[in-house]
């Protein structure tokens, strides 16, 4: 995704291009990096050719994601001879470290996310001609990366990081190695940022962290559920979302907060990874299928219907056909409204990389296909059950070709609708829409 700068500046001569790969944390890190660069006198441009400094904010969650940055570097390395400088940021930077300089000698900057606080000094070093600048040694830091210059691209809906890093060490996952140890912001600082956003006209806030449930306010004031409720009670904030939750730390008071505070959205993303306790144990997830289903039961017992989505890995080392069948079974039991499913990809440094990757790729693909088909059928029925219901949507844009307005419900479902009004509602507006038709991934309706 290309992030654009929406700050007006007096056209500084130093320019940069930034492309972002990976998760919402990376997208939001890029918003902070852009703000920092603009503050340092840089101007963002929209293609590599127009930039003095070319940055890639990278993802290494699966091998395919990691390869993308090396493809990009290969495509654009010819620009080095024109005096352009390259920087690799994010998870691949942290994972590969100085090896990136060997693989791509024209790269001048390699920095993991735990070092972004030091970007201004690293930029100065590059400007002074340094060719191997690194930010790789901060994974044990207690500090978080906070800046008041965050260049948010959407004026209605914005992210706030509440916790960085991860201490979970799931057997398959690079994140604890790429983002470093867990560190929470203070609730005072999170709430101040949320209030500033509300004052600036934002109505939706998404709280971000690799594992938001292990949020620990270093001032000891608020639990995660209390922080969630407090953000939801800020005047002007109509929707609050949070991602990602870890089942092990998911507590009942989160559901109680959703019950108590109407602005907390009717949606929980709770990655299960596998429906088999045996596989969960090999994955070091620290919960069983039964414990996971207990959390799902809390969510289902809420006063309003809460939509649930999940992440699943198929083909983890040692996953038997019976284990996989238990995952399929879990889909039907939970009735998710969305599933992000992935074939297991062995990652450097992780404990699972030493387990034999025993399931051949064709078998992983076959399991993934079966899973996605089953889930599609579940969603077809779930989404169809909404026909006739009225939801409040936030307007996200217009689809002129179809004369439709694009909306999103609190449950995080896309609801495209028509309106009899002569003027289409503007992006950021909220209005009630009746569902008239459904697909497995979206709803269609008309404004009421
Ligand atoms: N292989 C495949 N999928 C993975 N994920 C994390 N690590 C891996 C891996 N090594 C998936 C998990 C996680 C999501 C963000 O990516 O499902 O929840
Ligand atoms: Fe990719 Fe994980 Fe890093 Fe996000 S935290 S960019 S998903 S490796």
CSV table of C-alpha atoms and ligand atoms in Angstrom, one decimal:
chain,number,residue,atom,x,y,z
A,1,UNK,CA,0.0,0.0,0.0
A,2,UNK,CA,1.2,3.5,-0.8
A,3,UNK,CA,0.7,6.0,2.0
A,4,UNK,CA,0.2,9.6,1.1
A,5,UNK,CA,1.1,12.7,3.0
A,6,UNK,CA,-1.8,15.0,3.7
A,7,UNK,CA,0.3,17.6,5.4
A,8,UNK,CA,0.8,20.8,3.6
A,9,UNK,CA,4.4,21.9,3.9
A,10,UNK,CA,6.4,24.6,2.1
A,11,UNK,CA,7.6,22.1,-0.6
A,12,UNK,CA,10.9,21.1,1.0
A,13,UNK,CA,13.5,20.0,-1.5
A,14,UNK,CA,14.4,16.7,0.2
A,15,UNK,CA,11.9,14.0,-1.0
A,16,UNK,CA,11.0,10.5,0.0
A,17,UNK,CA,8.9,7.6,-1.2
A,18,UNK,CA,7.5,5.0,1.2
A,19,UNK,CA,5.8,1.8,0.4
A,20,UNK,CA,4.2,-0.3,3.2
A,21,UNK,CA,3.7,-4.1,3.3
A,22,UNK,CA,2.0,-6.1,6.0
A,23,UNK,CA,-0.4,-5.6,8.9
A,24,UNK,CA,-2.2,-2.6,10.3
A,25,UNK,CA,0.6,-2.1,12.8
A,26,UNK,CA,2.9,-1.5,9.8
A,27,UNK,CA,0.4,0.8,8.1
A,28,UNK,CA,0.2,2.9,11.3
A,29,UNK,CA,4.0,2.8,11.8
A,30,UNK,CA,4.3,4.2,8.3
A,31,UNK,CA,1.9,7.1,9.3
A,32,UNK,CA,4.3,7.9,12.2
A,33,UNK,CA,7.4,7.5,10.0
A,34,UNK,CA,5.9,9.9,7.4
A,35,UNK,CA,5.1,12.4,10.1
A,36,UNK,CA,8.7,12.1,11.4
A,37,UNK,CA,10.2,12.6,8.0
A,38,UNK,CA,8.0,15.6,7.2
A,39,UNK,CA,9.1,17.1,10.5
A,40,UNK,CA,12.7,16.5,9.5
A,41,UNK,CA,12.1,18.6,6.4
A,42,UNK,CA,11.2,15.9,3.8
A,43,UNK,CA,8.3,15.9,1.4
A,44,UNK,CA,6.5,12.7,0.4
A,45,UNK,CA,6.3,11.8,-3.3
A,46,UNK,CA,4.3,9.2,-5.1
A,47,UNK,CA,6.8,7.2,-7.0
A,48,UNK,CA,10.3,6.0,-6.6
A,49,UNK,CA,11.7,8.0,-9.5
A,50,UNK,CA,10.7,11.3,-7.9
A,51,UNK,CA,12.3,10.5,-4.5
A,52,UNK,CA,15.7,11.2,-3.0
A,53,UNK,CA,15.1,8.6,-0.3
A,54,UNK,CA,13.2,5.3,-1.1
A,55,UNK,CA,11.8,3.5,1.9
A,56,UNK,CA,10.1,0.1,2.2
A,57,UNK,CA,8.3,-0.8,5.4
A,58,UNK,CA,8.4,-4.6,5.3
A,59,UNK,CA,6.7,-7.7,6.6
A,60,UNK,CA,8.2,-11.1,7.2
A,61,UNK,CA,5.2,-13.0,8.6
A,62,UNK,CA,5.3,-15.5,5.8
A,63,UNK,CA,8.0,-16.1,3.2
A,64,UNK,CA,6.0,-14.6,0.4
A,65,UNK,CA,5.6,-11.3,2.2
A,66,UNK,CA,9.4,-11.3,2.8
A,67,UNK,CA,10.2,-11.8,-0.9
A,68,UNK,CA,8.2,-8.8,-1.9
A,69,UNK,CA,10.8,-6.3,-0.6
A,70,UNK,CA,13.7,-8.0,-2.3
A,71,UNK,CA,11.7,-8.0,-5.6
A,72,UNK,CA,11.1,-4.2,-5.2
A,73,UNK,CA,14.8,-3.6,-4.3
A,74,UNK,CA,15.8,-5.5,-7.4
A,75,UNK,CA,13.4,-3.5,-9.6
A,76,UNK,CA,14.6,-0.1,-8.5
A,77,UNK,CA,18.3,-0.6,-7.6
A,78,UNK,CA,19.2,1.1,-10.9
A,79,UNK,CA,18.1,4.3,-9.3
A,80,UNK,CA,21.0,4.2,-6.9
A,81,UNK,CA,23.3,5.4,-9.7
A,82,UNK,CA,21.2,8.5,-9.9
A,83,UNK,CA,22.1,9.3,-6.3
A,84,UNK,CA,18.9,8.0,-4.7
A,85,UNK,CA,19.3,6.3,-1.3
A,86,UNK,CA,17.4,3.2,-0.1
A,87,UNK,CA,16.1,2.2,3.3
A,88,UNK,CA,14.5,-1.0,4.5
A,89,UNK,CA,12.3,-0.6,7.6
A,90,UNK,CA,10.2,-3.0,9.6
A,91,UNK,CA,10.1,-6.7,10.2
A,92,UNK,CA,12.4,-7.9,7.3
A,93,UNK,CA,14.9,-5.2,8.3
A,94,UNK,CA,15.0,-6.4,11.9
A,95,UNK,CA,15.0,-10.1,10.9
A,96,UNK,CA,17.7,-9.9,8.3
A,97,UNK,CA,19.7,-7.0,9.9
A,98,UNK,CA,23.1,-6.3,8.3
A,99,UNK,CA,22.7,-9.2,5.9
A,100,UNK,CA,20.5,-6.8,3.9
A,101,UNK,CA,23.7,-4.8,3.1
A,102,UNK,CA,25.3,-8.0,1.7
A,103,UNK,CA,22.2,-8.9,-0.4
A,104,UNK,CA,21.5,-5.4,-1.5
A,105,UNK,CA,24.7,-3.3,-1.2
A,106,UNK,CA,22.9,-0.1,-2.4
A,107,UNK,CA,20.8,0.0,0.7
A,108,UNK,CA,21.9,2.7,3.2
A,109,UNK,CA,19.5,2.2,6.1
A,110,UNK,CA,18.2,-0.8,7.9
A,111,UNK,CA,15.9,-0.3,10.8
A,112,UNK,CA,13.4,-2.4,12.8
A,113,UNK,CA,10.3,-0.8,14.3
A,114,UNK,CA,11.7,-0.7,17.9
A,115,UNK,CA,14.3,1.9,16.7
A,116,UNK,CA,12.0,4.3,14.9
A,117,UNK,CA,12.4,6.8,17.8
A,118,UNK,CA,15.9,7.3,16.5
A,119,UNK,CA,14.9,7.9,12.9
A,120,UNK,CA,15.8,11.7,13.0
A,121,UNK,CA,19.4,10.9,13.9
A,122,UNK,CA,19.6,8.1,11.4
A,123,UNK,CA,18.3,10.4,8.6
A,124,UNK,CA,21.0,12.9,9.5
A,125,UNK,CA,23.7,10.2,9.2
A,126,UNK,CA,22.4,9.3,5.7
A,127,UNK,CA,22.3,12.9,4.6
A,128,UNK,CA,26.0,13.2,5.7
A,129,UNK,CA,26.8,10.3,3.4
A,130,UNK,CA,26.8,7.3,5.7
A,131,UNK,CA,26.1,4.1,3.8
A,132,UNK,CA,25.4,1.6,6.4
A,133,UNK,CA,23.1,3.1,9.0
A,134,UNK,CA,21.3,0.7,11.3
A,135,UNK,CA,18.6,0.7,13.9
A,136,UNK,CA,18.6,-2.9,15.1
A,137,UNK,CA,19.6,-2.9,18.8
A,138,UNK,CA,16.4,-1.7,20.5
A,139,UNK,CA,14.3,-4.8,20.8
A,140,UNK,CA,14.8,-4.9,24.6
A,141,UNK,CA,13.8,-1.2,25.0
A,142,UNK,CA,11.1,-0.1,27.4
A,143,UNK,CA,10.3,2.8,25.2
A,144,UNK,CA,7.5,3.2,22.7
A,145,UNK,CA,7.5,5.3,19.5
A,146,UNK,CA,5.2,8.2,20.0
A,147,UNK,CA,5.0,11.3,17.9
A,148,UNK,CA,2.5,14.1,17.6
A,149,UNK,CA,3.2,14.4,13.9
A,150,UNK,CA,1.5,11.2,12.8
A,151,UNK,CA,0.4,11.7,9.2
A,152,UNK,CA,-3.0,9.9,9.2
A,153,UNK,CA,-4.4,9.4,5.8
A,154,UNK,CA,-8.1,9.0,6.7
A,155,UNK,CA,-9.7,12.1,8.4
A,156,UNK,CA,-12.5,10.1,10.0
A,157,UNK,CA,-11.0,6.8,11.2
A,158,UNK,CA,-7.6,6.5,12.7
A,159,UNK,CA,-5.3,4.1,14.5
A,160,UNK,CA,-3.7,4.5,17.9
A,161,UNK,CA,-0.9,2.1,19.1
A,162,UNK,CA,-1.5,1.1,22.7
A,163,UNK,CA,1.1,-1.7,23.0
A,164,UNK,CA,4.2,-2.5,20.9
A,165,UNK,CA,6.1,-5.8,20.6
A,166,UNK,CA,5.0,-9.3,21.7
A,167,UNK,CA,6.1,-11.7,24.5
A,168,UNK,CA,4.0,-14.6,23.4
A,169,UNK,CA,6.5,-16.6,21.3
A,170,UNK,CA,4.1,-18.8,19.4
A,171,UNK,CA,6.2,-21.5,17.8
A,172,UNK,CA,5.6,-20.3,14.2
A,173,UNK,CA,5.8,-16.5,14.6
A,174,UNK,CA,8.5,-14.0,13.8
A,175,UNK,CA,6.9,-11.1,15.6
A,176,UNK,CA,8.6,-11.4,19.0
A,177,UNK,CA,11.9,-11.4,17.1
A,178,UNK,CA,11.0,-8.5,14.8
A,179,UNK,CA,9.1,-6.2,17.0
A,180,UNK,CA,10.9,-6.9,20.3
A,181,UNK,CA,9.5,-7.2,23.7
A,182,UNK,CA,6.1,-6.1,24.9
A,183,UNK,CA,5.8,-2.4,26.0
A,184,UNK,CA,2.6,-0.6,26.7
A,185,UNK,CA,2.0,3.2,26.5
A,186,UNK,CA,0.5,4.9,29.5
A,187,UNK,CA,-3.3,5.3,29.5
A,188,UNK,CA,-2.8,9.0,30.0
A,189,UNK,CA,-0.9,9.3,26.7
A,190,UNK,CA,-3.3,7.0,24.8
A,191,UNK,CA,-6.3,9.0,26.0
A,192,UNK,CA,-4.7,12.3,25.2
A,193,UNK,CA,-4.1,11.2,21.7
A,194,UNK,CA,-7.7,9.9,21.4
A,195,UNK,CA,-9.0,13.3,22.6
A,196,UNK,CA,-6.8,15.2,20.2
A,197,UNK,CA,-8.2,13.0,17.4
A,198,UNK,CA,-11.8,13.5,18.5
A,199,UNK,CA,-11.1,17.3,18.6
A,200,UNK,CA,-9.8,17.0,15.0
A,201,UNK,CA,-13.0,15.4,13.9
A,202,UNK,CA,-12.2,11.7,14.0
A,203,UNK,CA,-15.2,9.6,15.0
A,204,UNK,CA,-13.7,6.1,14.8
A,205,UNK,CA,-10.6,4.9,16.6
A,206,UNK,CA,-8.9,1.6,16.2
A,207,UNK,CA,-6.6,0.6,19.1
A,208,UNK,CA,-3.6,-1.4,17.9
A,209,UNK,CA,-1.2,-3.9,19.3
A,210,UNK,CA,0.2,-7.4,18.4
A,211,UNK,CA,-1.7,-8.5,21.6
A,212,UNK,CA,-3.9,-5.7,22.9
A,213,UNK,CA,-5.2,-7.9,25.7
A,214,UNK,CA,-1.8,-8.0,27.4
A,215,UNK,CA,-1.9,-4.2,27.7
A,216,UNK,CA,-0.4,-3.1,31.1
A,217,UNK,CA,-0.8,0.6,31.9
A,218,UNK,CA,2.7,1.4,33.3
A,219,UNK,CA,1.0,4.1,35.5
A,220,UNK,CA,-1.3,1.3,36.8
A,221,UNK,CA,-4.4,3.3,36.2
A,222,UNK,CA,-6.5,1.3,33.7
A,223,UNK,CA,-6.9,-2.3,32.5
A,224,UNK,CA,-7.3,-2.9,28.8
A,225,UNK,CA,-11.1,-3.2,29.2
A,226,UNK,CA,-11.2,0.1,31.1
A,227,UNK,CA,-9.0,1.8,28.6
A,228,UNK,CA,-11.3,0.6,25.8
A,229,UNK,CA,-14.4,2.0,27.7
A,230,UNK,CA,-12.6,5.3,28.4
A,231,UNK,CA,-11.8,5.8,24.7
A,232,UNK,CA,-15.4,4.9,23.8
A,233,UNK,CA,-16.7,7.6,26.2
A,234,UNK,CA,-14.8,10.4,24.7
A,235,UNK,CA,-17.2,13.0,23.2
A,236,UNK,CA,-17.3,12.7,19.5
A,237,UNK,CA,-16.1,9.1,19.3
A,238,UNK,CA,-18.8,6.9,17.8
A,239,UNK,CA,-16.8,3.7,17.1
A,240,UNK,CA,-13.9,2.0,18.8
A,241,UNK,CA,-12.3,-1.1,17.4
A,242,UNK,CA,-9.3,-3.1,18.7
A,243,UNK,CA,-6.9,-5.6,17.2
A,244,UNK,CA,-5.4,-8.1,17.7
A,245,UNK,CA,-6.6,-10.2,20.7
A,246,UNK,CA,-4.9,-13.3,22.0
A,247,UNK,CA,-7.3,-15.9,23.4
A,248,UNK,CA,-5.1,-16.6,26.3
A,249,UNK,CA,-5.4,-13.0,27.6
A,250,UNK,CA,-8.9,-12.3,26.4
A,251,UNK,CA,-10.9,-11.6,29.6
A,252,UNK,CA,-14.6,-11.4,30.2
A,253,UNK,CA,-14.5,-7.8,31.2
A,254,UNK,CA,-13.8,-6.9,27.5
A,255,UNK,CA,-17.3,-8.3,26.7
A,256,UNK,CA,-18.7,-6.5,29.7
A,257,UNK,CA,-17.2,-3.2,28.4
A,258,UNK,CA,-18.8,-3.8,25.0
A,259,UNK,CA,-22.1,-4.4,26.7
A,260,UNK,CA,-21.8,-1.2,28.7
A,261,UNK,CA,-20.4,1.2,26.1
A,262,UNK,CA,-22.4,1.5,22.9
A,263,UNK,CA,-19.6,3.0,20.9
A,264,UNK,CA,-17.4,-0.2,21.3
A,265,UNK,CA,-18.0,-2.0,18.0
A,266,UNK,CA,-19.9,-5.3,17.8
A,267,UNK,CA,-16.9,-7.2,16.6
A,268,UNK,CA,-14.1,-9.3,18.1
A,269,UNK,CA,-11.2,-10.7,16.0
A,270,UNK,CA,-9.9,-13.6,18.0
A,271,UNK,CA,-7.3,-15.7,16.2
A,272,UNK,CA,-7.7,-19.4,17.0
A,273,UNK,CA,-5.0,-20.7,14.6
A,274,UNK,CA,-6.2,-24.3,15.0
A,275,UNK,CA,-9.2,-26.2,16.3
A,276,UNK,CA,-7.1,-29.0,17.6
A,277,UNK,CA,-5.7,-28.8,21.2
A,278,UNK,CA,-2.9,-31.1,20.1
A,279,UNK,CA,-1.8,-28.6,17.4
A,280,UNK,CA,-2.4,-25.6,19.7
A,281,UNK,CA,0.0,-27.2,22.1
A,282,UNK,CA,2.6,-27.7,19.4
A,283,UNK,CA,2.1,-24.1,18.4
A,284,UNK,CA,2.7,-23.0,22.1
A,285,UNK,CA,-0.6,-21.1,22.0
A,286,UNK,CA,-1.2,-21.8,25.8
A,287,UNK,CA,-4.9,-22.5,25.5
A,288,UNK,CA,-7.0,-25.5,24.5
A,289,UNK,CA,-9.9,-25.8,22.1
A,290,UNK,CA,-12.2,-25.9,25.1
A,291,UNK,CA,-10.7,-22.7,26.7
A,292,UNK,CA,-11.0,-21.0,23.3
A,293,UNK,CA,-14.7,-22.0,23.1
A,294,UNK,CA,-15.3,-20.7,26.6
A,295,UNK,CA,-14.2,-17.2,25.4
A,296,UNK,CA,-16.5,-17.6,22.4
A,297,UNK,CA,-19.3,-18.4,24.7
A,298,UNK,CA,-18.7,-15.2,26.7
A,299,UNK,CA,-18.9,-13.3,23.4
A,300,UNK,CA,-22.0,-15.0,22.3
A,301,UNK,CA,-23.7,-14.3,25.7
A,302,UNK,CA,-23.3,-10.5,25.2
A,303,UNK,CA,-26.4,-8.3,25.1
A,304,UNK,CA,-25.9,-7.4,21.4
A,305,UNK,CA,-24.9,-9.8,18.7
A,306,UNK,CA,-21.1,-9.6,18.4
A,307,UNK,CA,-19.5,-10.6,15.1
A,308,UNK,CA,-16.5,-12.8,15.3
A,309,UNK,CA,-13.5,-13.3,13.0
A,310,UNK,CA,-10.4,-15.3,13.2
A,311,UNK,CA,-7.0,-16.3,11.8
A,312,UNK,CA,-6.1,-19.9,11.0
A,313,UNK,CA,-2.9,-21.7,10.0
A,314,UNK,CA,-3.2,-24.9,8.0
A,315,UNK,CA,-0.5,-27.5,7.7
A,316,UNK,CA,1.5,-26.7,10.8
A,317,UNK,CA,4.2,-29.4,11.3
A,318,UNK,CA,2.5,-32.6,12.6
A,319,UNK,CA,-1.1,-31.5,11.8
A,320,UNK,CA,-2.9,-34.7,11.0
A,321,UNK,CA,-6.1,-35.0,8.9
A,322,UNK,CA,-8.0,-35.5,12.2
A,323,UNK,CA,-6.5,-32.3,13.6
A,324,UNK,CA,-7.5,-30.4,10.5
A,325,UNK,CA,-11.0,-31.9,10.7
A,326,UNK,CA,-11.3,-30.4,14.2
A,327,UNK,CA,-10.5,-27.0,12.7
A,328,UNK,CA,-13.2,-27.4,10.1
A,329,UNK,CA,-15.6,-28.5,12.9
A,330,UNK,CA,-14.7,-25.4,14.9
A,331,UNK,CA,-15.7,-23.1,12.0
A,332,UNK,CA,-19.2,-24.5,12.2
A,333,UNK,CA,-19.4,-24.4,15.9
A,334,UNK,CA,-18.3,-20.7,16.2
A,335,UNK,CA,-20.0,-19.4,13.1
A,336,UNK,CA,-17.4,-16.8,12.2
A,337,UNK,CA,-18.2,-13.9,9.9
A,338,UNK,CA,-14.7,-13.9,8.5
A,339,UNK,CA,-11.6,-16.1,8.5
A,340,UNK,CA,-8.1,-15.2,7.4
A,341,UNK,CA,-6.5,-18.6,6.6
A,342,UNK,CA,-2.9,-19.2,5.7
A,343,UNK,CA,-0.6,-22.1,4.8
A,344,UNK,CA,2.1,-22.6,7.4
A,345,UNK,CA,5.3,-20.9,6.3
A,346,UNK,CA,8.5,-21.8,8.2
A,347,UNK,CA,10.1,-18.6,9.6
A,348,UNK,CA,13.7,-18.0,10.6
A,349,UNK,CA,14.6,-17.9,14.4
A,350,UNK,CA,11.2,-19.4,15.4
A,351,UNK,CA,11.0,-22.7,17.4
A,352,UNK,CA,8.9,-24.4,14.7
A,353,UNK,CA,11.5,-23.9,12.0
A,354,UNK,CA,13.4,-26.9,13.5
A,355,UNK,CA,10.3,-29.1,13.4
A,356,UNK,CA,10.1,-31.0,10.1
A,357,UNK,CA,7.8,-29.1,7.7
A,358,UNK,CA,6.2,-32.5,7.1
A,359,UNK,CA,3.1,-31.5,5.1
A,360,UNK,CA,3.8,-31.1,1.4
A,361,UNK,CA,2.6,-27.8,-0.2
A,362,UNK,CA,-0.1,-29.6,-2.3
A,363,UNK,CA,-1.6,-30.9,0.9
A,364,UNK,CA,-1.5,-27.5,2.6
A,365,UNK,CA,-3.2,-26.0,-0.5
A,366,UNK,CA,-5.8,-28.7,-0.5
A,367,UNK,CA,-6.6,-28.1,3.2
A,368,UNK,CA,-6.7,-24.3,2.7
A,369,UNK,CA,-9.2,-24.8,-0.2
A,370,UNK,CA,-11.5,-27.0,1.8
A,371,UNK,CA,-11.4,-24.6,4.7
A,372,UNK,CA,-12.2,-21.6,2.6
A,373,UNK,CA,-15.1,-23.3,0.9
A,374,UNK,CA,-16.6,-24.4,4.2
A,375,UNK,CA,-16.3,-20.9,5.6
A,376,UNK,CA,-17.8,-19.4,2.5
A,377,UNK,CA,-20.9,-21.5,3.0
A,378,UNK,CA,-21.1,-20.4,6.6
A,379,UNK,CA,-20.8,-16.8,5.7
A,380,UNK,CA,-23.3,-17.1,2.9
A,381,UNK,CA,-25.9,-18.2,5.5
A,382,UNK,CA,-24.8,-15.7,8.2
A,383,UNK,CA,-24.8,-12.7,5.9
A,384,UNK,CA,-28.2,-13.8,4.4
A,385,UNK,CA,-29.6,-13.7,7.9
A,386,UNK,CA,-29.1,-9.9,7.9
A,387,UNK,CA,-31.6,-9.3,5.0
A,388,UNK,CA,-34.3,-7.1,6.3
A,389,UNK,CA,-32.3,-5.8,9.3
A,390,UNK,CA,-31.3,-2.1,9.7
A,391,UNK,CA,-27.7,-1.2,10.5
A,392,UNK,CA,-26.0,2.1,11.1
A,393,UNK,CA,-23.2,2.5,8.6
A,394,UNK,CA,-20.2,4.8,8.4
A,395,UNK,CA,-19.8,6.0,4.8
A,396,UNK,CA,-16.4,5.0,3.4
A,397,UNK,CA,-16.8,6.2,-0.2
A,398,UNK,CA,-18.8,6.0,-3.3
A,399,UNK,CA,-18.9,3.5,-6.1
A,400,UNK,CA,-19.9,5.8,-9.0
A,401,UNK,CA,-20.0,3.0,-11.6
A,402,UNK,CA,-22.7,1.2,-9.5
A,403,UNK,CA,-24.3,4.3,-8.2
A,404,UNK,CA,-23.7,2.9,-4.7
A,405,UNK,CA,-22.4,4.3,-1.5
A,406,UNK,CA,-19.9,2.1,0.4
A,407,UNK,CA,-20.7,1.7,4.1
A,408,UNK,CA,-19.4,-0.3,7.0
A,409,UNK,CA,-21.4,-1.6,9.9
A,410,UNK,CA,-20.2,-1.7,13.5
A,411,UNK,CA,-19.8,-5.4,13.0
A,412,UNK,CA,-17.2,-4.5,10.4
A,413,UNK,CA,-19.3,-5.7,7.5
A,414,UNK,CA,-19.3,-3.9,4.1
A,415,UNK,CA,-22.8,-2.7,3.4
A,416,UNK,CA,-23.1,-1.0,-0.1
A,417,UNK,CA,-26.3,0.9,-0.5
A,418,UNK,CA,-28.4,3.2,-2.7
A,419,UNK,CA,-30.1,6.3,-1.6
A,420,UNK,CA,-33.1,8.2,-2.9
A,421,UNK,CA,-31.5,11.5,-1.9
A,422,UNK,CA,-30.3,13.7,-4.8
A,423,UNK,CA,-26.9,14.2,-3.1
A,424,UNK,CA,-24.9,11.1,-2.0
A,425,UNK,CA,-23.9,11.1,1.7
A,426,UNK,CA,-20.3,12.3,2.3
A,427,UNK,CA,-17.5,10.0,3.5
A,428,UNK,CA,-17.5,9.9,7.3
A,429,UNK,CA,-21.3,10.3,7.7
A,430,UNK,CA,-23.3,7.8,9.7
A,431,UNK,CA,-26.8,6.8,8.6
A,432,UNK,CA,-29.2,3.9,8.9
A,433,UNK,CA,-29.4,1.4,6.0
A,434,UNK,CA,-31.8,-1.5,5.5
A,435,UNK,CA,-30.2,-4.7,4.1
A,436,UNK,CA,-32.0,-6.0,0.9
A,437,UNK,CA,-29.5,-8.6,-0.4
A,438,UNK,CA,-26.4,-10.5,0.7
A,439,UNK,CA,-23.2,-12.1,-0.5
A,440,UNK,CA,-20.8,-14.2,1.5
A,441,UNK,CA,-18.5,-11.1,2.1
A,442,UNK,CA,-20.8,-8.1,1.8
A,443,UNK,CA,-24.3,-6.8,2.1
A,444,UNK,CA,-26.4,-4.6,-0.2
A,445,UNK,CA,-29.1,-2.2,1.0
A,446,UNK,CA,-30.9,1.1,0.8
A,447,UNK,CA,-30.8,4.1,3.1
A,448,UNK,CA,-33.9,4.4,5.2
B,1,LIG,N1,3.0,-19.2,8.6
B,1,LIG,C1,1.7,-18.9,8.3
B,1,LIG,N2,0.9,-18.0,8.9
B,1,LIG,C2,1.4,-17.3,9.9
B,1,LIG,N3,0.8,-16.4,10.7
B,1,LIG,C3,1.7,-16.0,11.6
B,1,LIG,N4,2.9,-16.7,11.4
B,1,LIG,C4,2.7,-17.5,10.3
B,1,LIG,C5,3.5,-18.5,9.7
B,1,LIG,N5,4.8,-18.7,10.1
B,1,LIG,C6,-0.6,-16.0,10.6
B,1,LIG,C7,-1.3,-16.2,11.9
B,1,LIG,C8,-1.5,-14.8,12.4
B,1,LIG,C9,-1.6,-14.0,11.2
B,1,LIG,C10,-1.3,-12.5,11.3
B,1,LIG,O1,-0.6,-14.6,10.3
B,1,LIG,O2,-2.6,-16.7,11.6
B,1,LIG,O3,-2.6,-14.6,13.3
B,2,LIG,FE1,4.2,-8.6,9.2
B,2,LIG,FE2,3.9,-9.5,11.7
B,2,LIG,FE3,5.6,-7.6,11.2
B,2,LIG,FE4,3.0,-7.0,11.0
B,2,LIG,S1,4.2,-7.6,12.9
B,2,LIG,S2,4.6,-6.4,9.5
B,2,LIG,S3,2.3,-9.0,10.2
B,2,LIG,S4,5.7,-9.7,10.5
